[in-house]
Amino acid sequence: MPASLIAVLKRIVLSCLFFAVIPLLPAGLSAQTVSVNRGPEVDEAVFFSFDDHAIPWRNNLQLTPVTAKKHPANPVLRRGPEGAPDHGHAILYGSVMFIDGKFRMWYLGMFETAIKSGQAPGWWRPMCYAESDDGIHWAKPNLNLVEFNGNKQNNICLIQSEVPALGKVNDFLSVLYDAHDPDPKRRFKCAYIAHPPFADVRGGRSKIGPDERRWGAFVTATSADGLTWDVVGDRPANAGGERFEVSSLYQFGNFYYANGQLLSPWSWRMDGSDAGRVMLAYRSSDFDHWSRGKALSFARPGQLTSTPVPGQQTHMGAGIWNRGNVLVGLYGMWQDAPQKPPKGEHWNKGVTIDLGLVVSNDGIHFREPVPDHSVIARGKQGEWDDIALLQGHAFVNRGDETLMWYSHWDTGGKLKNMEIGLATLRRDGFGYLSPKVKDSSAHFVTAPFETEGNLKLFVNVEGISAGNPLTIELVDEFDKPLPGYSGEKAAHITKSGTRTPVVWSDAGNGPLPAGKKLAARVTFPNSTETKFYALYVGN
């Protein structure tokens, strides 16, 4: 049979399989999606105040970034007692999600109580699991999956692998819940760092950079329940390439992405000059095969100047929150120690890290809206989290709050207070827009978007009233006012709220016009007290 005919038959079969797994919508219902700037079609789009791609056109507006508040009960998840798998530390090199009415956390435990040569002595820090009803009080259930200290009465998740060394997590762990995967055994996905012996790395390695004691392996696994996992394949995802410290996993558009960190000599700036820790990304269309090429996703501005700012680095990529049309993340704002540690002290004693904000509209390239702003700052001297902070993939919106979990890292190598804390913001309140100059008009226009189905507009705003309303109009793709949704027919928001519906004079609380390229024009009242956080297109 000719190869061309075989290819055609394969496409036909794949098409049949594709349509077989897409559930049909009930009669009378249609897909309800929105696409921003011709990006992916998603259930809801968020136009954050700090996203200058989603809100590019601004007049007399300034962005005020916000620092999160730390919970008074911190650390909310603490290390376990002697003999527990997390007795040495419990850190959120991991993820938190809210699924089926419960907060679920995957984190790294360490049962040894001392670091040796910069590593957990056994090259294994167990993938541990916890649950909570409120995100503050956590339980560590006995999973009865993994033998530890002579029994299975622990909260260690089971990772099964054809190559046992690939099943031993030793560093950053990211969990993704992929509800739309047609295979229920792959609904949960994860990526983590393992350090197998070189003899256990199938697929070879590149000649870039020196060999270390063990291979820095980027490993992926899948699970039906998030507790029992199977490693994908018989080799690391970065086999054939360089070592890689993977630190995040997310899906955007047609690809899965895994970002993480490298530094010279394994990575470099565009011109080939040396770089400290920067954020790189791999991609995969099927979660089985990963790109050999990597994208430079983010570096701190001071790392890219002709003469780099001394000591600035990007620690462990970013913890990512996928909001449909946009990715929001926290990254580690690494600052070198002011002086080299004395002989005999841990190699990075004196390093400090706050957590900064990054945003991406394509899943690949991230930027920092306000350079060096700390969303979560390390504590004052003497507080439990006063040295360095570690980000996780740990964002949940509940009610009028955004909850974010993080952990403390003792860069002195003593494992001091390496536990997990909680910080909160107003819902989606990473920053707000407000007029800069008083008694002068102020407005913005969003990027174009197009909807299908019955989607509506909502705003997250405070500091408005009947006397000082926020005015919202729709414009077409040519920035011309849309009849029925502008001028005298514009909507006026008079009450503060985190998700206030936009009601039009003629169309009422009806859906947005579907199948048209639109943009929202938001005009501020003559008051510098107005704080605009976000606009939403969704249900």
Coordinates of C-alpha atoms in Angstrom, one line a residue:
M1 CA 0.0 0.0 0.0
P2 CA 1.5 3.4 -0.9
A3 CA 2.8 5.5 2.0
S4 CA 0.6 8.4 1.0
L5 CA -2.6 6.2 1.3
I6 CA -1.5 4.9 4.7
A7 CA -1.1 8.5 5.9
V8 CA -4.6 9.4 4.7
L9 CA -6.1 6.3 6.4
K10 CA -4.3 7.2 9.6
R11 CA -5.7 10.7 9.6
I12 CA -9.2 9.3 9.0
V13 CA -8.8 6.9 12.0
L14 CA -7.5 9.6 14.2
S15 CA -10.4 11.9 13.3
C16 CA -12.9 9.2 14.1
L17 CA -11.2 8.7 17.5
F18 CA -11.1 12.4 18.2
F19 CA -14.8 12.9 17.6
A20 CA -15.5 9.7 19.6
V21 CA -14.2 11.2 22.8
I22 CA -15.8 14.6 22.5
P23 CA -19.1 14.6 24.5
L24 CA -22.1 16.0 22.6
L25 CA -23.8 19.0 24.1
P26 CA -27.4 18.7 25.1
A27 CA -29.9 20.0 22.6
G28 CA -30.3 23.7 22.7
L29 CA -26.9 24.4 24.2
S30 CA -23.8 25.6 22.4
A31 CA -20.2 26.0 23.4
Q32 CA -19.5 29.0 25.5
T33 CA -16.0 30.3 24.9
V34 CA -14.0 33.5 24.6
S35 CA -10.8 34.1 22.8
V36 CA -8.6 37.2 23.5
N37 CA -6.4 38.5 20.8
R38 CA -6.9 35.4 18.7
G39 CA -5.5 33.3 21.6
P40 CA -6.9 30.0 22.8
E41 CA -10.7 29.6 23.2
V42 CA -11.4 29.3 27.0
D43 CA -14.4 29.2 29.3
E44 CA -13.4 32.6 30.9
A45 CA -11.0 35.4 30.1
V46 CA -9.4 37.6 32.7
F47 CA -8.1 41.1 32.0
F48 CA -5.9 41.8 34.9
S49 CA -4.9 45.4 35.8
F50 CA -1.2 44.4 35.6
D51 CA -1.5 42.7 32.1
D52 CA -0.5 45.3 29.6
H53 CA -1.2 42.9 26.7
A54 CA -4.8 42.3 27.7
I55 CA -5.2 46.0 28.6
P56 CA -2.8 47.8 26.2
W57 CA -4.5 51.1 25.7
R58 CA -4.3 53.3 28.8
N59 CA -4.9 57.0 29.5
N60 CA -3.9 58.7 32.8
L61 CA -3.7 55.4 34.7
Q62 CA -1.1 54.0 37.0
L63 CA -0.6 50.5 38.4
T64 CA -0.2 50.0 42.2
P65 CA 1.1 46.5 43.0
V66 CA -0.1 44.8 46.2
T67 CA 1.8 42.7 48.7
A68 CA -0.1 39.8 50.2
K69 CA -1.0 39.4 53.8
K70 CA 0.4 36.4 55.7
H71 CA -1.9 34.3 57.8
P72 CA -1.5 34.6 61.5
A73 CA -1.5 30.8 62.0
N74 CA 1.6 30.4 59.8
P75 CA 3.2 28.0 59.2
V76 CA -0.1 26.3 58.4
L77 CA 1.5 22.9 57.5
R78 CA 4.4 21.9 59.7
R79 CA 6.9 19.1 59.6
G80 CA 6.0 15.8 61.2
P81 CA 7.2 14.2 64.4
E82 CA 10.3 12.0 64.6
G83 CA 10.0 9.0 62.3
A84 CA 7.6 10.8 59.9
P85 CA 8.5 11.1 56.2
D86 CA 8.5 14.9 56.6
H87 CA 10.3 15.2 60.0
G88 CA 13.3 17.0 58.4
H89 CA 11.2 19.5 56.4
A90 CA 7.8 20.0 54.7
I91 CA 8.2 22.4 51.8
L92 CA 5.9 23.5 49.0
Y93 CA 8.1 22.5 46.2
G94 CA 4.6 21.3 45.1
S95 CA 1.0 22.2 44.3
V96 CA -2.3 23.0 46.0
M97 CA -5.7 22.7 44.3
F98 CA -9.3 22.8 45.2
I99 CA -11.0 19.7 43.8
D100 CA -14.4 18.3 44.7
G101 CA -14.9 20.6 47.7
K102 CA -11.5 19.9 49.3
F103 CA -8.1 21.5 49.3
R104 CA -5.5 19.0 48.1
M105 CA -1.7 19.5 48.6
W106 CA 1.3 17.7 47.2
Y107 CA 4.5 18.7 48.9
L108 CA 8.1 17.4 49.4
G109 CA 9.0 15.8 52.7
M110 CA 12.4 15.0 54.0
F111 CA 12.9 12.5 56.7
E112 CA 16.6 13.1 57.4
T113 CA 17.3 16.1 59.7
A114 CA 20.5 17.2 58.0
I115 CA 21.7 18.1 54.5
K116 CA 24.9 16.5 53.4
S117 CA 26.9 17.9 50.4
G118 CA 23.9 20.0 49.5
Q119 CA 21.4 17.1 49.1
A120 CA 19.1 14.9 51.1
P121 CA 21.5 12.0 52.0
G122 CA 19.4 9.3 50.2
W123 CA 18.7 11.4 47.0
W124 CA 15.0 11.0 47.9
R125 CA 12.5 13.5 49.3
P126 CA 9.1 11.8 49.3
M127 CA 6.1 13.1 47.5
C128 CA 3.7 13.7 50.4
Y129 CA 0.0 14.4 50.4
A130 CA -2.3 16.5 52.7
E131 CA -6.0 17.6 52.7
S132 CA -7.9 20.5 54.2
D133 CA -11.4 21.8 54.3
D134 CA -10.3 25.5 54.7
G135 CA -6.8 25.7 53.4
I136 CA -5.5 26.5 56.9
H137 CA -5.9 23.3 58.9
W138 CA -4.3 20.3 57.2
A139 CA -4.5 16.6 57.7
K140 CA -1.9 14.1 56.5
P141 CA -3.9 10.9 55.8
N142 CA -2.5 7.4 56.0
L143 CA -2.4 6.4 52.3
N144 CA -1.1 2.8 53.0
L145 CA 0.9 2.9 49.7
V146 CA 4.6 3.1 50.5
E147 CA 6.7 1.1 53.0
F148 CA 8.6 3.5 55.3
N149 CA 10.2 2.8 58.6
G150 CA 8.7 -0.7 58.6
N151 CA 5.1 0.1 57.8
K152 CA 2.8 1.9 55.3
Q153 CA 1.1 4.2 57.9
N154 CA 2.1 7.4 56.2
N155 CA 1.1 10.1 53.6
I156 CA 3.7 9.2 50.9
C157 CA 2.4 8.9 47.4
L158 CA 3.5 5.8 45.4
I159 CA 5.5 6.4 42.2
Q160 CA 6.0 3.3 40.1
S161 CA 8.7 3.2 37.4
E162 CA 10.3 0.7 35.1
V163 CA 13.6 2.4 36.1
P164 CA 13.4 2.6 39.9
A165 CA 15.7 5.6 40.2
L166 CA 13.3 7.7 38.1
G167 CA 10.6 7.2 40.7
K168 CA 12.5 8.8 43.5
V169 CA 11.5 12.5 43.7
N170 CA 14.3 14.7 45.0
D171 CA 13.4 18.2 44.1
F172 CA 10.6 20.5 42.8
L173 CA 7.3 18.8 42.2
S174 CA 4.4 20.1 40.1
V175 CA 1.0 18.5 39.8
L176 CA -1.5 19.3 37.0
Y177 CA -5.2 18.2 37.0
D178 CA -6.2 17.6 33.4
A179 CA -9.9 17.0 33.6
H180 CA -10.3 16.8 29.8
D181 CA -7.9 14.0 29.2
P182 CA -10.0 11.2 27.7
D183 CA -7.9 8.6 29.5
P184 CA -9.0 8.6 33.2
K185 CA -5.6 7.1 34.2
R186 CA -3.9 10.3 33.0
R187 CA -6.2 12.9 34.5
F188 CA -3.5 13.8 37.0
K189 CA -0.1 14.7 35.6
C190 CA 3.1 15.7 37.4
A191 CA 6.7 16.7 36.7
Y192 CA 9.6 16.6 39.1
I193 CA 13.3 16.4 39.5
A194 CA 15.0 13.1 40.2
H195 CA 18.8 12.5 40.5
P196 CA 19.4 9.0 39.1
P197 CA 22.9 7.6 38.7
F198 CA 24.3 8.2 35.2
A199 CA 24.0 4.4 34.5
D200 CA 20.2 4.6 34.9
V201 CA 19.8 7.5 32.3
R202 CA 18.7 5.9 29.0
G203 CA 18.8 8.1 25.9
G204 CA 22.2 9.7 26.6
R205 CA 23.1 13.2 27.4
S206 CA 24.5 16.2 25.5
K207 CA 28.0 17.4 25.8
I208 CA 26.9 20.7 27.2
G209 CA 28.2 21.4 30.7
P210 CA 30.2 19.1 33.0
D211 CA 28.9 15.9 34.6
E212 CA 27.9 16.3 38.3
R213 CA 27.6 13.5 40.8
R214 CA 24.2 12.5 39.4
W215 CA 22.0 13.4 36.5
G216 CA 19.5 16.3 36.9
A217 CA 16.5 14.4 35.4
F218 CA 13.2 16.0 34.4
V219 CA 10.7 13.2 35.0
T220 CA 6.9 13.1 34.2
A221 CA 4.3 10.8 35.6
T222 CA 0.5 10.3 35.4
S223 CA -2.2 9.1 37.8
A224 CA -5.9 8.4 38.0
D225 CA -6.3 9.7 41.6
G226 CA -3.2 11.8 42.3
L227 CA -1.9 9.3 44.9
T228 CA -0.6 6.3 42.8
W229 CA 1.6 7.4 39.9
D230 CA 3.3 5.8 36.9
V231 CA 6.4 7.3 35.4
V232 CA 6.0 8.1 31.7
G233 CA 8.4 6.0 29.6
D234 CA 11.7 4.6 30.6
R235 CA 13.8 7.7 30.5
P236 CA 13.8 11.3 31.6
A237 CA 12.0 13.9 29.5
N238 CA 15.3 15.7 29.0
A239 CA 17.2 12.5 27.9
G240 CA 19.6 13.4 25.2
G241 CA 19.9 17.0 26.4
E242 CA 21.3 18.9 29.3
R243 CA 20.5 18.5 33.0
F244 CA 17.3 20.4 33.9
E245 CA 15.7 21.5 37.1
V246 CA 12.1 21.4 36.2
S247 CA 9.8 23.4 38.5
S248 CA 6.4 23.8 36.8
L249 CA 3.9 22.1 34.7
Y250 CA 0.9 23.7 32.9
Q251 CA -1.2 23.5 29.7
F252 CA -1.8 26.4 27.4
G253 CA -3.3 26.2 23.9
N254 CA -2.0 23.1 22.1
F255 CA 0.9 22.3 24.4
Y256 CA 1.9 21.2 27.8
Y257 CA 4.8 23.3 29.1
A258 CA 7.4 22.5 31.8
N259 CA 9.6 25.4 32.9
G260 CA 12.5 25.4 35.3
Q261 CA 15.9 26.7 35.8
L262 CA 19.4 26.4 34.4
L263 CA 22.5 28.5 34.6
S264 CA 25.8 28.7 32.8
P265 CA 27.5 26.6 31.5
W266 CA 24.2 24.8 30.7
S267 CA 22.5 28.0 29.6
W268 CA 23.5 31.4 28.5
R269 CA 22.3 34.8 27.4
M270 CA 21.2 35.4 23.8
D271 CA 24.8 36.5 22.8
G272 CA 26.4 33.4 24.4
S273 CA 27.6 35.3 27.5
D274 CA 27.2 33.6 30.9
A275 CA 24.0 33.8 32.9
G276 CA 23.0 33.0 36.4
R277 CA 19.8 31.1 37.0
V278 CA 17.2 31.8 34.4
M279 CA 13.8 30.4 33.5
L280 CA 13.6 28.0 30.5
A281 CA 10.7 26.0 29.1
Y282 CA 10.2 22.7 27.3
R283 CA 6.9 21.8 25.5
S284 CA 5.0 18.7 24.5
S285 CA 1.8 18.2 22.5
D286 CA 1.0 14.8 24.0
F287 CA 2.8 14.6 27.4
D288 CA 4.9 11.7 26.1
H289 CA 7.4 13.4 23.8
W290 CA 9.1 16.6 24.8
S291 CA 11.0 19.1 22.7
R292 CA 14.7 19.0 22.6
G293 CA 14.8 22.8 22.1
K294 CA 14.1 25.1 25.0
A295 CA 12.7 28.7 25.2
L296 CA 14.1 31.4 27.4
S297 CA 11.0 32.2 29.3
F298 CA 12.2 34.8 31.8
A299 CA 15.2 36.4 33.4
R300 CA 15.2 39.3 35.9
P301 CA 15.8 42.6 34.1
G302 CA 19.1 43.1 35.9
Q303 CA 20.3 39.8 34.5
L304 CA 20.0 41.1 30.9
T305 CA 21.6 44.5 31.1
S306 CA 25.0 44.8 29.3
T307 CA 26.6 44.7 32.7
P308 CA 24.3 42.4 34.8
V309 CA 23.2 43.7 38.2
P310 CA 25.4 41.7 40.7
G311 CA 23.7 38.9 42.5
Q312 CA 20.3 38.9 40.7
Q313 CA 19.0 35.5 39.6
T314 CA 15.7 33.8 38.9
H315 CA 15.2 30.9 41.3
M316 CA 13.4 27.8 40.1
G317 CA 11.4 29.3 37.3
A318 CA 7.9 30.2 38.5
G319 CA 4.9 28.7 40.2
I320 CA 2.1 29.0 37.6
W321 CA -1.6 29.8 37.8
N322 CA -3.5 29.1 34.5
R323 CA -6.4 31.5 34.2
G324 CA -7.4 30.5 30.7
N325 CA -6.2 33.3 28.5
V326 CA -3.3 34.3 30.7
L327 CA -0.8 32.7 33.1
V328 CA 0.1 34.4 36.4
G329 CA 3.1 33.2 38.4
L330 CA 5.3 33.8 41.4
Y331 CA 9.0 33.5 40.9
G332 CA 12.0 33.4 43.2
M333 CA 13.8 36.8 43.3
W334 CA 17.2 35.4 44.2
Q335 CA 19.8 37.8 45.6
D336 CA 23.3 36.5 46.2
A337 CA 24.8 36.7 49.7
P338 CA 26.6 40.0 50.2
Q339 CA 29.8 38.1 50.8
K340 CA 31.1 34.6 50.4
P341 CA 30.2 32.3 53.3
P342 CA 33.1 31.4 55.7
K343 CA 34.8 28.1 55.2
G344 CA 32.8 25.3 56.6
E345 CA 29.4 27.1 56.2
H346 CA 26.7 26.1 53.6
W347 CA 27.6 27.2 50.1
N348 CA 24.6 29.6 49.7
K349 CA 24.4 30.9 53.3
G350 CA 23.2 34.5 53.1
V351 CA 21.2 34.2 49.9
T352 CA 17.8 35.8 50.2
I353 CA 14.6 35.3 48.1
D354 CA 11.3 37.1 48.0
L355 CA 8.5 36.1 45.6
G356 CA 7.8 38.3 42.6
L357 CA 5.0 38.5 40.0
V358 CA 5.2 37.4 36.4
V359 CA 2.6 37.1 33.6
S360 CA 2.4 35.5 30.2
N361 CA -0.1 35.6 27.4
D362 CA 1.4 32.9 25.1
G363 CA 2.5 30.3 27.6
I364 CA 6.2 30.8 26.7
H365 CA 7.4 34.3 27.4
F366 CA 6.9 35.8 30.9
R367 CA 7.4 39.4 32.0
E368 CA 7.4 41.2 35.3
P369 CA 4.8 44.0 35.5
V370 CA 6.7 45.9 38.2
P371 CA 10.3 44.8 38.5
D372 CA 11.5 43.7 41.9
H373 CA 8.0 44.1 43.5
S374 CA 7.5 41.4 46.2
V375 CA 4.1 39.8 46.2
I376 CA 5.2 37.7 49.2
A377 CA 8.1 39.1 51.1
R378 CA 10.3 37.2 53.5
G379 CA 9.6 37.9 57.1
K380 CA 11.4 40.3 59.4
Q381 CA 14.5 39.1 61.3
G382 CA 13.4 36.6 63.9
E383 CA 10.1 35.6 62.1
W384 CA 9.7 32.0 60.9
D385 CA 10.2 32.9 57.2
D386 CA 13.0 35.4 57.5
I387 CA 15.6 33.9 55.1
A388 CA 14.3 32.9 51.7
L389 CA 10.9 31.9 50.2
L390 CA 10.0 29.1 47.8
Q391 CA 7.0 29.4 45.4
G392 CA 4.6 26.6 44.6
H393 CA 1.8 26.0 42.1
A394 CA -0.6 26.9 44.8
F395 CA -3.3 29.5 44.0
V396 CA -7.0 29.2 44.8
N397 CA -9.8 31.7 44.6
R398 CA -12.4 31.2 47.3
G399 CA -15.1 33.8 47.9
D400 CA -13.5 37.3 47.9
E401 CA -10.0 36.1 48.5
T402 CA -7.0 34.7 46.6
L403 CA -5.1 32.1 48.7
M404 CA -1.5 31.4 48.0
W405 CA 0.7 28.9 49.8
Y406 CA 4.5 29.1 50.0
S407 CA 7.4 27.8 52.1
H408 CA 10.5 28.9 53.9
W409 CA 14.0 27.9 52.8
D410 CA 17.0 28.0 55.1
T411 CA 19.8 28.8 52.7
G412 CA 22.2 28.2 55.6
G413 CA 21.5 24.5 55.2
K414 CA 20.3 24.0 58.8
L415 CA 16.6 23.2 57.8
K416 CA 15.4 26.0 60.1
N417 CA 11.6 26.4 59.9
M418 CA 11.3 24.7 56.5
E419 CA 7.5 24.5 56.6
I420 CA 4.5 25.9 54.6
G421 CA 2.7 29.2 55.0
L422 CA -0.4 30.9 53.6
A423 CA -0.7 34.4 52.2
T424 CA -3.9 36.1 50.9
L425 CA -5.0 38.9 48.7
R426 CA -8.3 40.4 47.7
R427 CA -9.6 38.1 45.0
D428 CA -7.3 38.6 42.0
G429 CA -5.9 41.6 43.8
F430 CA -2.3 41.5 42.8
G431 CA -2.5 45.2 41.8
Y432 CA -5.0 47.8 40.7
L433 CA -5.3 50.7 38.2
S434 CA -6.3 54.2 39.4
P435 CA -6.1 57.7 37.9
K436 CA -2.6 59.2 38.3
V437 CA -3.5 62.9 37.8
K438 CA -6.5 64.2 39.6
D439 CA -9.2 66.1 37.7
S440 CA -8.1 64.6 34.4
S441 CA -10.0 62.0 32.4
A442 CA -8.8 58.4 32.7
H443 CA -9.7 55.3 30.8
F444 CA -8.5 52.1 29.2
V445 CA -9.4 49.9 26.2
T446 CA -8.9 46.2 26.3
A447 CA -7.4 43.9 23.7
P448 CA -10.0 42.6 21.2
F449 CA -12.0 39.5 22.2
E450 CA -14.6 37.3 20.6
T451 CA -17.2 35.2 22.3
E452 CA -19.4 32.2 21.5
G453 CA -22.5 31.4 23.5
N454 CA -24.0 33.4 26.4
L455 CA -21.1 35.0 28.1
K456 CA -21.2 38.2 30.2
L457 CA -19.0 40.9 31.5
F458 CA -18.0 41.4 35.2
V459 CA -15.6 43.8 37.0
N460 CA -13.5 43.6 40.2
V461 CA -13.4 47.2 41.5
E462 CA -13.7 49.3 44.6
G463 CA -13.9 53.0 45.5
I464 CA -16.9 53.8 43.3
S465 CA -20.4 55.0 44.1
A466 CA -23.6 56.4 42.4
G467 CA -21.9 59.8 42.4
N468 CA -18.7 58.4 41.0
P469 CA -19.6 55.4 38.8
L470 CA -17.3 53.4 36.5
T471 CA -18.5 53.6 32.9
I472 CA -18.2 50.6 30.6
E473 CA -18.8 50.6 26.9
L474 CA -18.2 48.1 24.1
V475 CA -16.3 49.1 20.9
D476 CA -15.8 47.1 17.7
E477 CA -12.6 45.9 16.1
F478 CA -12.0 49.4 14.7
D479 CA -12.4 51.1 18.1
K480 CA -15.8 52.5 17.1
P481 CA -18.6 52.6 19.7
L482 CA -21.0 49.6 19.5
P483 CA -24.7 50.8 19.2
G484 CA -26.7 49.7 22.3
Y485 CA -23.6 49.3 24.4
S486 CA -22.0 52.8 24.4
G487 CA -22.7 56.5 24.8
E488 CA -26.2 56.9 26.5
K489 CA -26.5 53.1 26.5
A490 CA -23.3 52.5 28.4
A491 CA -23.2 50.6 31.6
H492 CA -22.5 52.3 34.9
I493 CA -21.1 50.4 37.9
T494 CA -21.9 52.1 41.2
K495 CA -21.1 49.4 43.7
S496 CA -17.8 47.9 44.7
G497 CA -17.3 44.1 44.4
T498 CA -15.0 41.4 43.3
R499 CA -17.3 40.2 40.6
T500 CA -19.9 42.8 39.8
P501 CA -22.0 42.1 36.7
V502 CA -22.1 44.7 34.0
V503 CA -25.7 45.7 33.1
W504 CA -26.4 47.7 30.0
S505 CA -29.1 50.3 29.6
D506 CA -30.8 48.5 26.7
A507 CA -29.5 44.9 26.8
G508 CA -29.8 44.6 30.6
N509 CA -27.9 41.7 32.1
G510 CA -28.0 39.8 28.8
P511 CA -25.1 38.1 27.1
L512 CA -22.4 39.9 25.1
P513 CA -22.9 40.0 21.3
A514 CA -21.5 36.7 20.1
G515 CA -19.4 36.1 17.0
K516 CA -18.0 39.7 16.9
K517 CA -14.7 41.1 17.6
L518 CA -15.2 43.4 20.6
A519 CA -13.2 45.4 23.2
A520 CA -14.3 47.0 26.4
R521 CA -13.7 50.7 27.1
V522 CA -13.6 51.5 30.8
T523 CA -13.8 55.1 31.9
F524 CA -12.9 56.0 35.5
P525 CA -14.8 58.6 37.6
N526 CA -13.2 61.8 38.5
S527 CA -11.7 60.3 41.7
T528 CA -8.3 58.9 42.5
E529 CA -10.0 56.6 45.1
T530 CA -11.1 54.2 42.4
K531 CA -9.2 50.9 42.3
F532 CA -9.7 48.6 39.3
Y533 CA -8.4 45.1 39.7
A534 CA -9.7 43.0 36.8
L535 CA -12.4 42.5 34.2
Y536 CA -13.9 39.1 33.3
V537 CA -15.6 37.7 30.3
G538 CA -17.4 34.5 31.3
N539 CA -20.4 33.1 33.2

